PDB file of C-alpha atoms and ligand atoms in Angstrom:
ATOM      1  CA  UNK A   1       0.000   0.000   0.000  1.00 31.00           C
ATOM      2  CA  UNK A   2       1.560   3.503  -0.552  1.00 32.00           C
ATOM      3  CA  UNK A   3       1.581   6.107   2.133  1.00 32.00           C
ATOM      4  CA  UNK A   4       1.174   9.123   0.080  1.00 30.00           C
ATOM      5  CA  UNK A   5       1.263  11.752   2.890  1.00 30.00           C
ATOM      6  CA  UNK A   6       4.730  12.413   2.285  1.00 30.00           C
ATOM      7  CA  UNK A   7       4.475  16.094   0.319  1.00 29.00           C
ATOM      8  CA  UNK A   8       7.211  17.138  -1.479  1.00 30.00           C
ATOM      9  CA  UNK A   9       8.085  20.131   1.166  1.00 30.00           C
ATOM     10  CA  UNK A  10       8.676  17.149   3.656  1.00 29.00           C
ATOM     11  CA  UNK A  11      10.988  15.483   1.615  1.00 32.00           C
ATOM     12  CA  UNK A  12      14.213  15.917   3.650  1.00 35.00           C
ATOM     13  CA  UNK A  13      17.174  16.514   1.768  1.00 37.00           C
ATOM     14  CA  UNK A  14      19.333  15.491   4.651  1.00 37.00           C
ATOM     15  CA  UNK A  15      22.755  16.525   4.576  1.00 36.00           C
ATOM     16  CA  UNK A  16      23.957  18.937   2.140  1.00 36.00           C
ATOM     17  CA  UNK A  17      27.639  19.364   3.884  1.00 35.00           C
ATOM     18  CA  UNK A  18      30.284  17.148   2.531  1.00 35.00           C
ATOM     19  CA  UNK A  19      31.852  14.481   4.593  1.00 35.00           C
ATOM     20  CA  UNK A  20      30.614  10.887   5.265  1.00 36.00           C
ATOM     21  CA  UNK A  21      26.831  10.872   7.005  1.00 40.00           C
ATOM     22  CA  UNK A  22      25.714   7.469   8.179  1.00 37.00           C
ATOM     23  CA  UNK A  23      23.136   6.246   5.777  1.00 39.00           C
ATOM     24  CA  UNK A  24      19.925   4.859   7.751  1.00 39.00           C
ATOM     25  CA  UNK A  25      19.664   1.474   8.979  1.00 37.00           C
ATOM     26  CA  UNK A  26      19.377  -1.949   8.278  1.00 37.00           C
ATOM     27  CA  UNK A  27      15.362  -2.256   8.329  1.00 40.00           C
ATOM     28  CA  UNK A  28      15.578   0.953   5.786  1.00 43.00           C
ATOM     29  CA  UNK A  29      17.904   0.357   3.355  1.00 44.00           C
ATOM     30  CA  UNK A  30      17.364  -1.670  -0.335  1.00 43.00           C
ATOM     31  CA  UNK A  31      13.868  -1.180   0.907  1.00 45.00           C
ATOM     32  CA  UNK A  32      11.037  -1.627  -1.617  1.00 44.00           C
ATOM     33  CA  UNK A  33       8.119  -4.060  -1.151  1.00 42.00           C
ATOM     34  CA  UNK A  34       5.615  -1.366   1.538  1.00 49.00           C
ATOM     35  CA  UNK A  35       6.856   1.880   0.690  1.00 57.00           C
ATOM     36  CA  UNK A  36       7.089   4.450   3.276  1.00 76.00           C
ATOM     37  CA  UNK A  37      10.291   5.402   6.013  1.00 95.00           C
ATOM     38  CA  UNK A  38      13.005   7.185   4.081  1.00 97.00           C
ATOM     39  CA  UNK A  39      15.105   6.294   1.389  1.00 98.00           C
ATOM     40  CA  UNK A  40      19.432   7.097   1.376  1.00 98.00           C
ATOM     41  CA  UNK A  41      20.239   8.131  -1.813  1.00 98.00           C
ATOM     42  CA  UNK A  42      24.228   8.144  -2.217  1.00 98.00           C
ATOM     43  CA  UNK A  43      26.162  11.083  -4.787  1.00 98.00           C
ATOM     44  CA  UNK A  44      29.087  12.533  -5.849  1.00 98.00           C
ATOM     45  CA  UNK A  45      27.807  16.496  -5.748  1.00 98.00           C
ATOM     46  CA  UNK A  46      30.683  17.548  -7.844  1.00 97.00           C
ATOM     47  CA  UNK A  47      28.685  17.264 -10.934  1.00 97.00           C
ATOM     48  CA  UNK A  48      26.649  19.962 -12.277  1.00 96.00           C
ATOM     49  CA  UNK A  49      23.727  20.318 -13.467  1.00 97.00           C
ATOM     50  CA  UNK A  50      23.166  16.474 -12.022  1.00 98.00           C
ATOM     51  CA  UNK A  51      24.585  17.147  -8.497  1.00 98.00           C
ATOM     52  CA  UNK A  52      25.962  19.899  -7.094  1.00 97.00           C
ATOM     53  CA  UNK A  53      26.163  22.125  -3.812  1.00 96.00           C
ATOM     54  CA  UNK A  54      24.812  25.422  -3.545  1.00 94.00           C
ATOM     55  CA  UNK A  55      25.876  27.568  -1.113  1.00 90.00           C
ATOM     56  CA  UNK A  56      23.116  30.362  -0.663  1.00 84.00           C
ATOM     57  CA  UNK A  57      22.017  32.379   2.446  1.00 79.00           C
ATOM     58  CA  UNK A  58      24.705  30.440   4.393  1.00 84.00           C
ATOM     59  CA  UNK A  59      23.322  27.349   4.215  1.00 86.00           C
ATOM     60  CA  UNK A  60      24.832  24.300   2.053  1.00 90.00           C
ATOM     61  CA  UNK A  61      22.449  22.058   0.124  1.00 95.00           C
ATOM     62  CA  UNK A  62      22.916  19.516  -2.917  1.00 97.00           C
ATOM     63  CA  UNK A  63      20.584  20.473  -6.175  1.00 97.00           C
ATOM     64  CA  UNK A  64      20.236  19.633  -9.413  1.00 98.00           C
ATOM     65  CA  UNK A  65      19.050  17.533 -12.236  1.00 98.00           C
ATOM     66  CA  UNK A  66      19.482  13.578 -10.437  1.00 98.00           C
ATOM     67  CA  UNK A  67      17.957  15.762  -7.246  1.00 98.00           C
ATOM     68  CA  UNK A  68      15.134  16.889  -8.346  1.00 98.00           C
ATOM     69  CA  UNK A  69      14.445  13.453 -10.280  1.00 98.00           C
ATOM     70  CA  UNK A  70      14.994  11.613  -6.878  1.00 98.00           C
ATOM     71  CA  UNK A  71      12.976  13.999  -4.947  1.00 98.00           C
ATOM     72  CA  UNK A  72      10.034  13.355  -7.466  1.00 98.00           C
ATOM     73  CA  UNK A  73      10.756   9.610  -7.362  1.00 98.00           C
ATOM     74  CA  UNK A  74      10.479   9.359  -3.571  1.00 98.00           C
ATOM     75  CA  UNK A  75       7.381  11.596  -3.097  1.00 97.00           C
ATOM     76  CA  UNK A  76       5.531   9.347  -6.101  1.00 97.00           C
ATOM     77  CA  UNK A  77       6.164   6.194  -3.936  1.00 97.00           C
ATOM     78  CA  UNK A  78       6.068   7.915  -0.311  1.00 97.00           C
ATOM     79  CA  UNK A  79       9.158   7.471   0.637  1.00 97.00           C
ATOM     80  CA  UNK A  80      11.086  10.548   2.489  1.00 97.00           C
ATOM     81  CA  UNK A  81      14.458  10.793   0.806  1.00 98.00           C
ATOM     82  CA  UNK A  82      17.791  11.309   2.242  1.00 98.00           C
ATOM     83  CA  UNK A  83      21.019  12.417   0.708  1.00 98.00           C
ATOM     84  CA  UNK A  84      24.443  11.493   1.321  1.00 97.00           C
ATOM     85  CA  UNK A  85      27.311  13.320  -0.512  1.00 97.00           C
ATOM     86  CA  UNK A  86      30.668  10.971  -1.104  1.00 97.00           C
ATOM     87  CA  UNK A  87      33.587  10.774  -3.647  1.00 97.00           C
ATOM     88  CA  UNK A  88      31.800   8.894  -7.135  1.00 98.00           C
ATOM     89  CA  UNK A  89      34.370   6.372  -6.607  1.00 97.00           C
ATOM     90  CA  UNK A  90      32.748   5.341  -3.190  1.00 98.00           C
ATOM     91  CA  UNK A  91      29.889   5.342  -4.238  1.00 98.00           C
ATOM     92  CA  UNK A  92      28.921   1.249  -5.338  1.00 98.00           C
ATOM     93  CA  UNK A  93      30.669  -0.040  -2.217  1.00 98.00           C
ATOM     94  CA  UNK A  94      28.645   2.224  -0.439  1.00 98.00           C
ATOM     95  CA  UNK A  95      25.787   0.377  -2.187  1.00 98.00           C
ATOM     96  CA  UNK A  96      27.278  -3.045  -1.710  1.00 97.00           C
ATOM     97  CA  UNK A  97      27.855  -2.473   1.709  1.00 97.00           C
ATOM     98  CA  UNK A  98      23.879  -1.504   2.207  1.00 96.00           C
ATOM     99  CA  UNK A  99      25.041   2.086   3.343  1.00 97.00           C
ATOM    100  CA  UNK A 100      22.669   3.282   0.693  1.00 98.00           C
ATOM    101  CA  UNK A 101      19.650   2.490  -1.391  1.00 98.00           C
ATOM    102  CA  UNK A 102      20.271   3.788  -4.520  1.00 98.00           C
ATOM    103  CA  UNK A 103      23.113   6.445  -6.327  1.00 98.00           C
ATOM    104  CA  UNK A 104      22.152   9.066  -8.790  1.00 98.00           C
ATOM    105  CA  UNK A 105      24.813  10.221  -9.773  1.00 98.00           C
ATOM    106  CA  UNK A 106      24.953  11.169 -13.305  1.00 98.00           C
ATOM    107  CA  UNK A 107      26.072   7.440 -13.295  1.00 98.00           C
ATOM    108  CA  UNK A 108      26.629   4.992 -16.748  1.00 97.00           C
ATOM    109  CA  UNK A 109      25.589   1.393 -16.677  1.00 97.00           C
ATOM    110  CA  UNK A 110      28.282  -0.402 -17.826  1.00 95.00           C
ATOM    111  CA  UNK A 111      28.816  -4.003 -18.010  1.00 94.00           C
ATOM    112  CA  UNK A 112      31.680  -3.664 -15.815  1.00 95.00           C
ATOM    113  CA  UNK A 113      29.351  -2.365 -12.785  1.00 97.00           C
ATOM    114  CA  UNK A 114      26.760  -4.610 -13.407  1.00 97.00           C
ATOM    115  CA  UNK A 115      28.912  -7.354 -12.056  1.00 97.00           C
ATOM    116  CA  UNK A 116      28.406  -5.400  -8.818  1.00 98.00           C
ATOM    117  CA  UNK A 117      24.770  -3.307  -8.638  1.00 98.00           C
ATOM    118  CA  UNK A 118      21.758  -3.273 -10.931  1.00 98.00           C
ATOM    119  CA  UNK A 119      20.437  -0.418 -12.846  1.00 98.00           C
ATOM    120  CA  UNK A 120      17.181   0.866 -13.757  1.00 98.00           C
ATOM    121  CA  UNK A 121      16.512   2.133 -17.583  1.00 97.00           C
ATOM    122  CA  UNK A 122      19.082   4.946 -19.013  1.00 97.00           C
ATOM    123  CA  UNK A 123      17.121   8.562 -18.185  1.00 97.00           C
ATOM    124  CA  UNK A 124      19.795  10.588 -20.449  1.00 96.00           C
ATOM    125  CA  UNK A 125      22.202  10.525 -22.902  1.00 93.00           C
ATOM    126  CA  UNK A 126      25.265  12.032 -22.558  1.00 91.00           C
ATOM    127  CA  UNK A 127      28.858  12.494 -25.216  1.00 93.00           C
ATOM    128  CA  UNK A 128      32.381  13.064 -23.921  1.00 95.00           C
ATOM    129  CA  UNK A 129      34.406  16.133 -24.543  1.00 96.00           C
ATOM    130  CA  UNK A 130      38.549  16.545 -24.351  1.00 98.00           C
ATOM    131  CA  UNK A 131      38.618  20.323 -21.942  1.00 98.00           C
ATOM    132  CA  UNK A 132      41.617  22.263 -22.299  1.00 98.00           C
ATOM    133  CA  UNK A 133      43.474  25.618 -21.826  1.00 97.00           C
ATOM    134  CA  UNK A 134      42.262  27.773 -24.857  1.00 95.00           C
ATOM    135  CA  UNK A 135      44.489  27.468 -27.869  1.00 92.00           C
ATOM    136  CA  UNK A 136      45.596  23.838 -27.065  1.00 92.00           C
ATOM    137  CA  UNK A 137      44.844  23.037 -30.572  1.00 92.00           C
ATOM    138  CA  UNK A 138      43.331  19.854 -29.325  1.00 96.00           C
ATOM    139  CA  UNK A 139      40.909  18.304 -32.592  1.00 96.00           C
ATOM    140  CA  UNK A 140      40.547  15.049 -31.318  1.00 95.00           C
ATOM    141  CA  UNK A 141      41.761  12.024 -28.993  1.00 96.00           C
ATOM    142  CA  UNK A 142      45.481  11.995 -31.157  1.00 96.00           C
ATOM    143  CA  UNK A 143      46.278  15.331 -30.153  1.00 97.00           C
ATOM    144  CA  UNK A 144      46.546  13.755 -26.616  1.00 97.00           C
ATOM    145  CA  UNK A 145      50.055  12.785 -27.740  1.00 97.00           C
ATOM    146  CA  UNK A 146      52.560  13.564 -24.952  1.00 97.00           C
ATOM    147  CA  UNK A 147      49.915  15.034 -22.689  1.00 98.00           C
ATOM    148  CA  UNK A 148      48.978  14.659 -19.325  1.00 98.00           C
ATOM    149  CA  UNK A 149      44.945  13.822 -19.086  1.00 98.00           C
ATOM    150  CA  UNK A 150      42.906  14.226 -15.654  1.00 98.00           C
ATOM    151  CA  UNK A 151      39.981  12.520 -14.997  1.00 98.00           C
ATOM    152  CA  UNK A 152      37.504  11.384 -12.345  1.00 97.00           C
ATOM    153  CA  UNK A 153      38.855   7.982  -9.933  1.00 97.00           C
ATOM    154  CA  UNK A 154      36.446   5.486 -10.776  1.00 97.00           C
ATOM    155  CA  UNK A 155      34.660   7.236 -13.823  1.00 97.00           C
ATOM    156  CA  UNK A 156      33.987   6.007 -17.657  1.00 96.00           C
ATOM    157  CA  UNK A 157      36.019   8.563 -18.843  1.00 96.00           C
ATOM    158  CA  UNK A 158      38.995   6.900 -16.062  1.00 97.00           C
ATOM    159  CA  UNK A 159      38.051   3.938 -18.690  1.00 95.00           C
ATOM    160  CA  UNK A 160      38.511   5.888 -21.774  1.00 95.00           C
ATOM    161  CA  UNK A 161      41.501   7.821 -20.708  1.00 96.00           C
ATOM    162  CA  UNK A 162      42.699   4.083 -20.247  1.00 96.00           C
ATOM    163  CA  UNK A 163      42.067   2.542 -23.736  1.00 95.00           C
ATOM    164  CA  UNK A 164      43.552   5.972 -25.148  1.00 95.00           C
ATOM    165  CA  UNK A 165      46.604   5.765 -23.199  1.00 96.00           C
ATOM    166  CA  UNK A 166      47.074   2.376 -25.079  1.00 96.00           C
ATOM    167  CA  UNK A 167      47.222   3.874 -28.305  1.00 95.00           C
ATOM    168  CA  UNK A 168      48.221   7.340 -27.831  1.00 97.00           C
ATOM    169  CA  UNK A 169      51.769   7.996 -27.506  1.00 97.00           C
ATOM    170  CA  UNK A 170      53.277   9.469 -24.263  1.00 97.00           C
ATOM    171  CA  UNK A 171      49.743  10.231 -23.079  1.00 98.00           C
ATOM    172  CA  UNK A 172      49.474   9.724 -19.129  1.00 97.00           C
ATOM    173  CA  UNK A 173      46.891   9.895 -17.355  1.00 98.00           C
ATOM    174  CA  UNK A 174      46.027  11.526 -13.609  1.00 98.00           C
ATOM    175  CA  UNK A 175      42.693  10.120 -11.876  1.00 98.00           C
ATOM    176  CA  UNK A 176      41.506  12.968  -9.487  1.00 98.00           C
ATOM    177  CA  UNK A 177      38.412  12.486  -6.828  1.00 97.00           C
ATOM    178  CA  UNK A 178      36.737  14.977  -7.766  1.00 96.00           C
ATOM    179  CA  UNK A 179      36.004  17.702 -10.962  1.00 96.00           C
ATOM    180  CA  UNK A 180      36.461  20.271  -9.199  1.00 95.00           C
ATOM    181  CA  UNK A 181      40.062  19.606  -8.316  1.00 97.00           C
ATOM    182  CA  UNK A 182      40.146  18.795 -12.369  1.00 97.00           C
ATOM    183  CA  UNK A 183      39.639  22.042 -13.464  1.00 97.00           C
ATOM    184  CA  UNK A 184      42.340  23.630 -10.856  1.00 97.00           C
ATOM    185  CA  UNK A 185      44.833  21.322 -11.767  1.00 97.00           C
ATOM    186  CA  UNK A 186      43.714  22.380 -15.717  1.00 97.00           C
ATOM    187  CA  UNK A 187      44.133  25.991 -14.733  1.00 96.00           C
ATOM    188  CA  UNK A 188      47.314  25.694 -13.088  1.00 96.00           C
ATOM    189  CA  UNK A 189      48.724  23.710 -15.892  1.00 96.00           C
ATOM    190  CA  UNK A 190      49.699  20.709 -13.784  1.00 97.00           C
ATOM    191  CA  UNK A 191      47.550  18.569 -16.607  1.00 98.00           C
ATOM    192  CA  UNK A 192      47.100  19.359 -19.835  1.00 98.00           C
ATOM    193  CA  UNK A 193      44.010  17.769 -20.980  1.00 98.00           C
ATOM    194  CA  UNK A 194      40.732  16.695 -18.747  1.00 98.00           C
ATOM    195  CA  UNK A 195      37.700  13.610 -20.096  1.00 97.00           C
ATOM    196  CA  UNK A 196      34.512  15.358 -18.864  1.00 97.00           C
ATOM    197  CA  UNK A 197      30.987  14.881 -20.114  1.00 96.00           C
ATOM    198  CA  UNK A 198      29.937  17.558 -22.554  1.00 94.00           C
ATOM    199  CA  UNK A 199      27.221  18.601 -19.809  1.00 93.00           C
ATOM    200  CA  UNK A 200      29.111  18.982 -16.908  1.00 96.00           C
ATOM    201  CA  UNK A 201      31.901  20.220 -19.453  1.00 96.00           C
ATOM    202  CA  UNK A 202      29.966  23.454 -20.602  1.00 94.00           C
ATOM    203  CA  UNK A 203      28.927  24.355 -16.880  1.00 93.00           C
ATOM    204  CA  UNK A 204      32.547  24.555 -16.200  1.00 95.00           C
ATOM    205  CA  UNK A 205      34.028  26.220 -19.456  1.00 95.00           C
ATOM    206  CA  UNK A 206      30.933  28.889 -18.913  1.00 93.00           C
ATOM    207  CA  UNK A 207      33.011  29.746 -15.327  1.00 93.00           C
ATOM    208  CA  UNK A 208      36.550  29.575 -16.534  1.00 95.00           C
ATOM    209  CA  UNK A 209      36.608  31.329 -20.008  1.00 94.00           C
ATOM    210  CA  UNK A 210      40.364  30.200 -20.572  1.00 96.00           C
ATOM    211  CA  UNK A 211      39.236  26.817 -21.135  1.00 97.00           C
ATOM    212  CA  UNK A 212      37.595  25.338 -24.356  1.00 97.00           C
ATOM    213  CA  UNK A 213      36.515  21.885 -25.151  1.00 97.00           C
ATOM    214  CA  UNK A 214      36.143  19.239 -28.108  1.00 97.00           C
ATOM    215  CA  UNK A 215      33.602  16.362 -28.548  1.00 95.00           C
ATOM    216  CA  UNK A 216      35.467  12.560 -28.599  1.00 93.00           C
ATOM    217  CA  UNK A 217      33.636  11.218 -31.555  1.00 86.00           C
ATOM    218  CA  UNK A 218      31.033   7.590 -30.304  1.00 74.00           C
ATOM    219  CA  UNK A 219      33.130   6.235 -27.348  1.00 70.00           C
ATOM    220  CA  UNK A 220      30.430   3.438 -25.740  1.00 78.00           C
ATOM    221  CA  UNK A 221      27.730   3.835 -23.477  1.00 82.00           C
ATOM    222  CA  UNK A 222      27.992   7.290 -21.898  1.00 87.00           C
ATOM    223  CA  UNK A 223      24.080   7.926 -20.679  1.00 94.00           C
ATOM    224  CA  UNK A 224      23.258   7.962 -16.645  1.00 97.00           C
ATOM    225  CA  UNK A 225      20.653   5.396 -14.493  1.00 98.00           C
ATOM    226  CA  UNK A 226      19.874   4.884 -11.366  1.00 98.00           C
ATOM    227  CA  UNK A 227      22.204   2.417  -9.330  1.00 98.00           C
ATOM    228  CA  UNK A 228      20.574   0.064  -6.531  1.00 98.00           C
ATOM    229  CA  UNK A 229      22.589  -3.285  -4.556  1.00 98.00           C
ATOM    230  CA  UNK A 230      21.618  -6.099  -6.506  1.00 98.00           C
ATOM    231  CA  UNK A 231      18.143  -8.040  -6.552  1.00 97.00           C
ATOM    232  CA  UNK A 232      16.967  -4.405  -5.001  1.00 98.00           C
ATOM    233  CA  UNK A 233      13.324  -4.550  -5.000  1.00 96.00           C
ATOM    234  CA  UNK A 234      13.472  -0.834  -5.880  1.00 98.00           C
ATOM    235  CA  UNK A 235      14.390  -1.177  -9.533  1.00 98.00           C
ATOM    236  CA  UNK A 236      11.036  -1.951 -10.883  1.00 98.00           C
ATOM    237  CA  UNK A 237       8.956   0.780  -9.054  1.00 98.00           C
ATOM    238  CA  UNK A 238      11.642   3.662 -10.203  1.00 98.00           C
ATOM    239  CA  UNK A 239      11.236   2.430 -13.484  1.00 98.00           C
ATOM    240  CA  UNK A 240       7.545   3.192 -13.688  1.00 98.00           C
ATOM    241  CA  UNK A 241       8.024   6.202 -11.963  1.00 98.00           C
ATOM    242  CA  UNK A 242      10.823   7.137 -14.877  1.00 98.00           C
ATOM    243  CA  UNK A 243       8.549   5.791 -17.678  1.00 98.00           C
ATOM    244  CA  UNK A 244       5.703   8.446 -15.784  1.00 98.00           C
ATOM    245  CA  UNK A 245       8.078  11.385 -16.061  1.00 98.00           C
ATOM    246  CA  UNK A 246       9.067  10.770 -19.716  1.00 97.00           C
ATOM    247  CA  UNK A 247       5.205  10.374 -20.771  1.00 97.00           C
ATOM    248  CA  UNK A 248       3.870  13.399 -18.868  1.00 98.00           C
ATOM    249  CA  UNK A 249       6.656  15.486 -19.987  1.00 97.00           C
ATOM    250  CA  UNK A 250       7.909  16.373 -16.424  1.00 98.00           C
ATOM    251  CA  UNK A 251      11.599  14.503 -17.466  1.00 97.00           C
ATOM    252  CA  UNK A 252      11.477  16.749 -20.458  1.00 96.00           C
ATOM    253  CA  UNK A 253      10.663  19.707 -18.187  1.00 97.00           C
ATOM    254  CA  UNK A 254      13.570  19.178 -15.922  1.00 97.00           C
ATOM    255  CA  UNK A 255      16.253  18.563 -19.110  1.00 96.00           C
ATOM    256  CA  UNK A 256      15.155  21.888 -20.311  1.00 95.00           C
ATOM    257  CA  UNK A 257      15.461  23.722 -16.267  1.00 96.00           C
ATOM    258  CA  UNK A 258      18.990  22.374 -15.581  1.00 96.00           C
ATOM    259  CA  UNK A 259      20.328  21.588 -19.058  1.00 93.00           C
ATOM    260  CA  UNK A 260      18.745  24.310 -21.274  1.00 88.00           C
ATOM    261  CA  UNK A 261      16.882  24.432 -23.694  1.00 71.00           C
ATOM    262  CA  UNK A 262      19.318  22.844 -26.895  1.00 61.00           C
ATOM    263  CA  UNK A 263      19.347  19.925 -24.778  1.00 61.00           C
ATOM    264  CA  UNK A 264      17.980  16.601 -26.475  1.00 51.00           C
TER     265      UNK A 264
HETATM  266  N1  LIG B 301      28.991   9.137 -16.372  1.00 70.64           N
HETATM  267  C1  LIG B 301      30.286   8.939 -15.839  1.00 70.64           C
HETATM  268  C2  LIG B 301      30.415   7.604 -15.132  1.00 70.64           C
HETATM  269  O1  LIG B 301      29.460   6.965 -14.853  1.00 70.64           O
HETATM  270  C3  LIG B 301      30.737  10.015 -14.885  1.00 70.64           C
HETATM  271  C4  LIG B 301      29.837  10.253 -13.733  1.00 70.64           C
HETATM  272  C5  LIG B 301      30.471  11.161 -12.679  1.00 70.64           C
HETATM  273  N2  LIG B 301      29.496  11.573 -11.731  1.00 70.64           N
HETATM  274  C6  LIG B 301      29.736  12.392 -10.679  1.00 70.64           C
HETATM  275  N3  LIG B 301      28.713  12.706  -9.893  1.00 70.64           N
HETATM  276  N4  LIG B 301      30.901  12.893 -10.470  1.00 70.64           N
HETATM  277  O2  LIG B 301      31.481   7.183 -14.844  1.00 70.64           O
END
């Protein structure tokens, strides 16, 4: 039976501050079957316009795109909702170790981390882009040729960065926690090169005008679900609550408020 008396207003978006909060306990967590009690969601809020902190009016809390997705998610099947902010590379043993019930957090199902958590259906698509300092001269992944690339520990684009150090001479690569330390280590020329989705890649070059970036032409699966533990009972209800959003338009809606409107 679902408790709808949850409102949205009452949907707590626990702890906005970084640092490691203690997810809820056992009887809580990879919940499903009776909804109601409060869901942990698990992020990496280094990622806008998925996740991110805003700091307004002194106060710290995590927004964006995943967020308000998650928030919608929880209300639909009267759950409250919880947030716990981590580095992305925690993020499935945080799930494997039950400290959380699901992750959004701008996340790609690969095959690789389907060994480990399941997935619901892909809610958007995403391309990567080589960022670097403004007349690099960077065209495409070759031009990595003697460079040093960052990326993020644990990422896809830690994946790619991989396969193109194979084949691209002298390239190294540096895997870095979080994007944020990416971009200072691009502006202080410690790397030369960062693999960050074109999203999250255009909210950054808007702040930091001496960067510029380049699509990688089709590299694999680069869209974002919703991770849960394994043989969570969760998957199925999310998916009907995604397949809602993308038939009433309210997905669309929220592509359009945090990724503007050229988005797909
Ligand atoms: N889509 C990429 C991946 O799954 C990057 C996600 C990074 N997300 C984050 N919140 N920092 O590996």
């Amino acid at each position: 039976m679902k408790r709808r008396w949850f409102i949205a207003s009452t949907v707590a978006v626990a702890l906005a501050t970084v640092g490691l909060t203690t997810a809820c306990g056992g009887d809580q967590t990879a919940g499903g079957g009776d909804a109601g009690g409060t869901l942990t969601m698990a992020t990496s809020a280094d990622y806008p316009p998925y996740e991110f902190i805003e700091t307004a009016g002194g106060t710290e809390e995590i927004v964006g795109f995943d967020i308000d997705i998650a928030r919608h998610i929880a209300t639909e099947l009267g759950y409250e909702l919880e947030i716990t902010n981590m580095d992305f590379n925690g993020l499935i043993p945080a799930l494997q170790a039950g400290r959380a019930d699901f992750v959004m957090a701008g996340m790609t199902p690969t095959e690789e981390r389907r060994q480990n958590v399941d997935f619901s259906e892909v809610y958007y698509e995403a391309r990567q882009t080589i960022v670097f300092p403004t007349g690099g001269g960077i065209t495409s992944p070759a031009d990595l040729e003697g460079k040093t690339v960052g990326v993020q520990l644990g990422s896809i684009q830690e994946g790619l960065g991989q396969d193109l150090a194979e084949t691209v001479p002298g390239m190294t690569l540096q895997s870095l926690n979080r994007i944020n330390e990416i971009i200072q280590e691009l502006n202080s020329g410690r790397i030369d090169a960062a693999i960050i989705e074109d999203t999250v890649a255009e909210g950054f070059l808007a702040n930091n005008p001496n960067l510029e970036a380049v699509e990688i032409p089709e590299e694999g699966p680069a869209g974002s679900a919703i991770a849960f533990p394994r043989g969570s009972e969760l998957v199925e209800d999310f998916n009907r609550v995604l397949a809602e959003m993308e038939s009433s338009g309210l997905m669309e809606e929220l592509i359009v408020r945090w990724f503007g409107d050229g988005a797909q």
